[in-house]
Tab-separated table of C-alpha atoms in Angstrom:
chain	number	residue	atom	x	y	z
A	1	UNK	CA	-45.949	-58.105	-2.926
A	2	UNK	CA	-45.966	-61.647	-1.483
A	3	UNK	CA	-42.421	-62.390	-2.655
A	4	UNK	CA	-39.532	-61.260	-0.401
A	5	UNK	CA	-36.302	-59.790	-1.808
A	6	UNK	CA	-37.819	-59.071	-5.204
A	7	UNK	CA	-36.697	-56.379	-7.628
A	8	UNK	CA	-39.292	-55.851	-10.343
A	9	UNK	CA	-38.087	-54.776	-13.788
A	10	UNK	CA	-41.000	-53.418	-15.821
A	11	UNK	CA	-40.172	-52.983	-19.505
A	12	UNK	CA	-42.622	-50.564	-21.116
A	13	UNK	CA	-43.373	-50.948	-24.837
A	14	UNK	CA	-43.489	-47.175	-25.337
A	15	UNK	CA	-41.036	-44.483	-26.476
A	16	UNK	CA	-41.256	-43.058	-22.952
A	17	UNK	CA	-42.134	-44.649	-19.649
A	18	UNK	CA	-45.799	-44.176	-18.893
A	19	UNK	CA	-45.983	-41.890	-15.803
A	20	UNK	CA	-49.327	-43.392	-14.840
A	21	UNK	CA	-47.682	-46.813	-14.551
A	22	UNK	CA	-44.805	-45.389	-12.537
A	23	UNK	CA	-47.288	-43.916	-10.090
A	24	UNK	CA	-48.990	-47.290	-9.694
A	25	UNK	CA	-45.681	-49.096	-9.117
A	26	UNK	CA	-44.709	-46.621	-6.400
A	27	UNK	CA	-47.913	-47.408	-4.517
A	28	UNK	CA	-46.940	-51.092	-4.312
A	29	UNK	CA	-43.912	-50.264	-2.158
A	30	UNK	CA	-41.693	-52.670	-4.135
A	31	UNK	CA	-38.222	-51.885	-5.421
A	32	UNK	CA	-38.620	-51.580	-9.178
A	33	UNK	CA	-37.029	-50.310	-12.368
A	34	UNK	CA	-39.242	-48.889	-15.105
A	35	UNK	CA	-37.609	-49.053	-18.555
A	36	UNK	CA	-38.753	-47.619	-21.869
A	37	UNK	CA	-38.215	-50.398	-24.429
A	38	UNK	CA	-40.363	-49.985	-27.551
A	39	UNK	CA	-40.259	-52.633	-30.258
A	40	UNK	CA	-38.422	-51.365	-33.377
A	41	UNK	CA	-41.008	-50.401	-35.980
A	42	UNK	CA	-39.670	-52.771	-38.646
A	43	UNK	CA	-40.515	-55.796	-36.478
A	44	UNK	CA	-44.096	-54.628	-35.948
A	45	UNK	CA	-44.761	-55.163	-39.652
A	46	UNK	CA	-43.793	-58.839	-39.679
A	47	UNK	CA	-46.411	-61.557	-40.073
A	48	UNK	CA	-45.113	-63.221	-36.907
A	49	UNK	CA	-44.340	-60.387	-34.517
A	50	UNK	CA	-41.561	-61.104	-31.967
A	51	UNK	CA	-43.512	-59.676	-29.063
A	52	UNK	CA	-41.697	-58.874	-25.853
A	53	UNK	CA	-38.180	-59.256	-27.248
A	54	UNK	CA	-37.194	-55.591	-27.033
A	55	UNK	CA	-38.557	-55.509	-23.480
A	56	UNK	CA	-36.595	-58.547	-22.340
A	57	UNK	CA	-33.438	-57.368	-24.096
A	58	UNK	CA	-33.715	-54.058	-22.229
A	59	UNK	CA	-34.169	-55.907	-18.941
A	60	UNK	CA	-31.132	-58.109	-19.650
A	61	UNK	CA	-29.062	-55.034	-20.413
A	62	UNK	CA	-30.111	-53.461	-17.113
A	63	UNK	CA	-29.272	-56.640	-15.179
A	64	UNK	CA	-25.814	-56.868	-16.739
A	65	UNK	CA	-25.116	-53.248	-15.778
A	66	UNK	CA	-26.639	-53.193	-12.293
A	67	UNK	CA	-26.684	-56.675	-10.728
A	68	UNK	CA	-23.888	-58.901	-9.480
A	69	UNK	CA	-25.878	-61.775	-8.013
A	70	UNK	CA	-29.375	-63.212	-7.757
A	71	UNK	CA	-31.746	-65.000	-10.112
A	72	UNK	CA	-33.868	-63.514	-12.881
A	73	UNK	CA	-37.141	-64.784	-14.273
A	74	UNK	CA	-39.266	-63.607	-17.203
A	75	UNK	CA	-42.702	-63.315	-15.604
A	76	UNK	CA	-45.256	-62.314	-18.236
A	77	UNK	CA	-48.565	-60.527	-17.793
A	78	UNK	CA	-50.418	-63.648	-18.992
A	79	UNK	CA	-48.972	-65.973	-16.335
A	80	UNK	CA	-50.497	-67.151	-13.071
A	81	UNK	CA	-47.987	-68.162	-10.395
A	82	UNK	CA	-47.918	-70.433	-7.375
A	83	UNK	CA	-45.844	-68.527	-4.798
A	84	UNK	CA	-43.837	-71.711	-4.220
A	85	UNK	CA	-42.173	-71.102	-7.576
A	86	UNK	CA	-40.284	-68.051	-6.336
A	87	UNK	CA	-38.857	-69.827	-3.300
A	88	UNK	CA	-37.779	-72.767	-5.473
A	89	UNK	CA	-35.876	-70.748	-8.071
A	90	UNK	CA	-33.854	-68.758	-5.506
A	91	UNK	CA	-31.073	-71.351	-5.352
A	92	UNK	CA	-30.652	-71.574	-9.153
A	93	UNK	CA	-26.935	-71.986	-9.888
A	94	UNK	CA	-27.057	-71.994	-13.699
A	95	UNK	CA	-30.540	-72.446	-15.247
A	96	UNK	CA	-33.503	-74.074	-13.535
A	97	UNK	CA	-36.540	-75.414	-15.419
A	98	UNK	CA	-40.079	-76.504	-14.529
A	99	UNK	CA	-43.448	-77.290	-16.186
A	100	UNK	CA	-45.802	-74.603	-17.537
A	101	UNK	CA	-49.494	-75.445	-17.711
A	102	UNK	CA	-51.971	-74.756	-20.522
A	103	UNK	CA	-49.389	-74.772	-23.311
A	104	UNK	CA	-49.974	-76.136	-26.809
A	105	UNK	CA	-51.718	-79.356	-27.838
A	106	UNK	CA	-50.291	-81.318	-24.900
A	107	UNK	CA	-51.791	-78.979	-22.320
A	108	UNK	CA	-48.386	-78.565	-20.674
A	109	UNK	CA	-44.755	-77.934	-21.582
A	110	UNK	CA	-42.238	-79.655	-19.330
A	111	UNK	CA	-38.757	-81.123	-19.049
A	112	UNK	CA	-38.583	-84.927	-18.910
A	113	UNK	CA	-36.470	-86.233	-16.053
A	114	UNK	CA	-34.418	-89.406	-15.635
A	115	UNK	CA	-32.209	-89.906	-12.579
A	116	UNK	CA	-32.687	-86.304	-11.526
A	117	UNK	CA	-31.440	-84.980	-14.865
A	118	UNK	CA	-33.236	-83.458	-17.851
A	119	UNK	CA	-33.095	-85.914	-20.773
A	120	UNK	CA	-35.633	-84.283	-23.104
A	121	UNK	CA	-38.725	-82.120	-23.306
A	122	UNK	CA	-42.459	-82.682	-23.490
A	123	UNK	CA	-43.707	-79.981	-25.839
A	124	UNK	CA	-46.136	-80.126	-28.758
A	125	UNK	CA	-44.152	-77.709	-30.936
A	126	UNK	CA	-40.571	-78.993	-31.437
A	127	UNK	CA	-39.686	-76.640	-34.359
A	128	UNK	CA	-36.087	-77.925	-34.375
A	129	UNK	CA	-35.540	-76.267	-30.997
A	130	UNK	CA	-32.891	-77.715	-28.705
A	131	UNK	CA	-34.729	-76.186	-25.752
A	132	UNK	CA	-38.455	-76.284	-26.586
A	133	UNK	CA	-39.583	-74.466	-23.439
A	134	UNK	CA	-41.964	-71.644	-22.622
A	135	UNK	CA	-40.683	-68.241	-21.489
A	136	UNK	CA	-42.224	-68.869	-18.066
A	137	UNK	CA	-40.524	-72.269	-17.747
A	138	UNK	CA	-37.007	-71.316	-16.693
A	139	UNK	CA	-34.984	-69.056	-14.397
A	140	UNK	CA	-31.346	-68.019	-14.780
A	141	UNK	CA	-28.571	-67.218	-12.339
A	142	UNK	CA	-27.348	-63.631	-12.703
A	143	UNK	CA	-23.787	-64.798	-12.092
A	144	UNK	CA	-24.118	-67.274	-14.962
A	145	UNK	CA	-25.525	-64.573	-17.247
A	146	UNK	CA	-22.570	-62.305	-16.450
A	147	UNK	CA	-20.205	-65.070	-17.537
A	148	UNK	CA	-21.804	-64.794	-20.992
A	149	UNK	CA	-21.838	-61.049	-21.753
A	150	UNK	CA	-22.927	-61.606	-25.370
A	151	UNK	CA	-26.014	-63.618	-24.411
A	152	UNK	CA	-29.132	-62.097	-25.938
A	153	UNK	CA	-32.602	-62.843	-27.245
A	154	UNK	CA	-33.285	-62.855	-31.001
A	155	UNK	CA	-36.088	-61.082	-32.833
A	156	UNK	CA	-37.369	-64.426	-34.089
A	157	UNK	CA	-40.933	-65.274	-33.112
A	158	UNK	CA	-41.267	-68.698	-31.523
A	159	UNK	CA	-37.532	-69.168	-31.050
A	160	UNK	CA	-36.795	-66.523	-28.433
A	161	UNK	CA	-36.357	-68.935	-25.528
A	162	UNK	CA	-34.350	-71.533	-27.443
A	163	UNK	CA	-31.850	-69.129	-28.964
A	164	UNK	CA	-31.464	-67.159	-25.745
A	165	UNK	CA	-30.598	-70.339	-23.837
A	166	UNK	CA	-28.220	-71.372	-26.624
A	167	UNK	CA	-26.518	-67.974	-26.375
A	168	UNK	CA	-25.814	-68.847	-22.730
A	169	UNK	CA	-23.942	-71.956	-23.946
A	170	UNK	CA	-26.328	-74.021	-21.835
A	171	UNK	CA	-25.866	-77.797	-21.775
A	172	UNK	CA	-28.579	-80.317	-20.912
A	173	UNK	CA	-26.477	-81.537	-17.989
A	174	UNK	CA	-26.465	-77.989	-16.555
A	175	UNK	CA	-30.247	-77.752	-16.199
A	176	UNK	CA	-31.624	-77.884	-12.655
A	177	UNK	CA	-35.145	-79.402	-12.535
A	178	UNK	CA	-37.537	-77.808	-10.038
A	179	UNK	CA	-41.187	-78.369	-9.037
A	180	UNK	CA	-40.542	-81.740	-7.402
A	181	UNK	CA	-38.550	-83.126	-10.342
A	182	UNK	CA	-40.955	-81.459	-12.774
A	183	UNK	CA	-44.028	-83.296	-11.495
A	184	UNK	CA	-45.942	-80.154	-10.478
A	185	UNK	CA	-47.247	-77.117	-12.337
A	186	UNK	CA	-46.301	-73.938	-10.447
A	187	UNK	CA	-46.952	-71.513	-13.317
A	188	UNK	CA	-49.775	-71.416	-15.856
A	189	UNK	CA	-50.203	-69.680	-19.178
A	190	UNK	CA	-53.488	-68.003	-18.311
A	191	UNK	CA	-56.192	-68.250	-20.964
A	192	UNK	CA	-59.807	-67.120	-21.018
A	193	UNK	CA	-60.824	-68.761	-24.304
A	194	UNK	CA	-62.916	-71.924	-24.447
A	195	UNK	CA	-61.015	-74.945	-25.691
A	196	UNK	CA	-61.868	-78.648	-25.696
A	197	UNK	CA	-60.025	-80.884	-23.268
A	198	UNK	CA	-56.719	-82.204	-24.643
A	199	UNK	CA	-56.982	-85.909	-25.548
A	200	UNK	CA	-53.534	-87.501	-25.332
A	201	UNK	CA	-52.620	-90.972	-26.574
A	202	UNK	CA	-50.058	-91.980	-23.950
A	203	UNK	CA	-48.248	-95.359	-23.915
A	204	UNK	CA	-48.256	-97.363	-20.686
A	205	UNK	CA	-44.511	-97.140	-20.100
A	206	UNK	CA	-43.373	-93.506	-19.954
A	207	UNK	CA	-40.956	-91.502	-17.852
A	208	UNK	CA	-42.173	-91.408	-14.261
A	209	UNK	CA	-42.171	-87.627	-13.850
A	210	UNK	CA	-44.258	-87.268	-17.008
A	211	UNK	CA	-46.740	-89.899	-15.819
A	212	UNK	CA	-47.132	-88.112	-12.475
A	213	UNK	CA	-47.475	-84.708	-14.133
A	214	UNK	CA	-50.106	-85.860	-16.631
A	215	UNK	CA	-52.102	-87.682	-13.958
A	216	UNK	CA	-52.341	-84.423	-12.012
A	217	UNK	CA	-53.509	-82.597	-15.132
A	218	UNK	CA	-56.145	-85.284	-15.652
A	219	UNK	CA	-57.420	-84.681	-12.106
A	220	UNK	CA	-57.614	-80.961	-12.869
A	221	UNK	CA	-59.614	-81.581	-16.030
A	222	UNK	CA	-56.944	-80.145	-18.334
A	223	UNK	CA	-56.292	-83.362	-20.278
A	224	UNK	CA	-57.472	-86.916	-20.589
A	225	UNK	CA	-55.015	-89.624	-21.467
A	226	UNK	CA	-54.601	-93.317	-22.079
A	227	UNK	CA	-52.984	-95.842	-24.407
A	228	UNK	CA	-56.301	-96.362	-26.188
A	229	UNK	CA	-57.481	-92.749	-26.246
A	230	UNK	CA	-58.249	-91.402	-29.707
A	231	UNK	CA	-56.257	-88.210	-29.653
A	232	UNK	CA	-52.883	-86.553	-30.050
A	233	UNK	CA	-49.960	-88.968	-29.943
A	234	UNK	CA	-47.384	-87.680	-27.490
A	235	UNK	CA	-43.616	-87.633	-27.880
A	236	UNK	CA	-40.542	-86.154	-26.273
A	237	UNK	CA	-38.107	-83.772	-27.944
A	238	UNK	CA	-34.366	-84.400	-27.846
A	239	UNK	CA	-32.021	-82.039	-29.718
A	240	UNK	CA	-34.937	-80.717	-31.751
A	241	UNK	CA	-36.137	-84.149	-32.874
A	242	UNK	CA	-39.181	-86.175	-31.872
A	243	UNK	CA	-38.593	-89.344	-29.854
A	244	UNK	CA	-41.006	-91.760	-28.241
A	245	UNK	CA	-41.673	-91.087	-24.583
A	246	UNK	CA	-41.090	-94.680	-23.512
A	247	UNK	CA	-38.051	-94.881	-21.296
A	248	UNK	CA	-36.732	-98.125	-22.807
A	249	UNK	CA	-36.694	-96.848	-26.401
A	250	UNK	CA	-35.373	-93.372	-25.664
A	251	UNK	CA	-32.402	-94.608	-23.646
A	252	UNK	CA	-31.691	-97.496	-26.034
A	253	UNK	CA	-32.087	-100.162	-23.367
A	254	UNK	CA	-32.686	-103.788	-24.245
């Protein structure tokens, strides 16, 4: 309700759209589309359930059929947003990316920036993913999506984001970093469980945007870091592989 020019697509994990929800949406006074998009029963029986895939696939199908321009973003019910995020992603030309707070053992998932370009990712679960990002960490141009009509999201838990972005034929050089060159957290993965503070063993010489981002998380009490801290050793992910976060070693400089 605070975001201008917003069309809300609500994908309902039910065989039929819940009329009670429709009534609530109408009270908000927002333009919206309510879609029935239940998960196929065979996926519900898997050990790792690909939650939300059928819903996002239904939303993508609706966008391809009904939109010609704009930007779409997968906002989940467990996210907390800074309103600045929505103004920043409006000018996305291809795919924009930005940090997501309270993710994994690093306390944040974020692109790593060098010279205004994304050169890798800071994420504690590489899993051979080219794009190890959270669902809340990127926005996509509708025009760009329409140029890739076969783009879709797989029913593969943990790899939904990566394989969707690959299906868009996205290149690292195409990514548009937001949130002040990925130094700010504008969206959080909201959690109500008690967890100890993340202790990160961080070398002195790291990419500047990552240093700035982590220092802000330290001030918020999310992590503590230092070269001598006894904790999780950090790394960056490039093409699915772990690399050290020191600028000199990653770029092969002498």
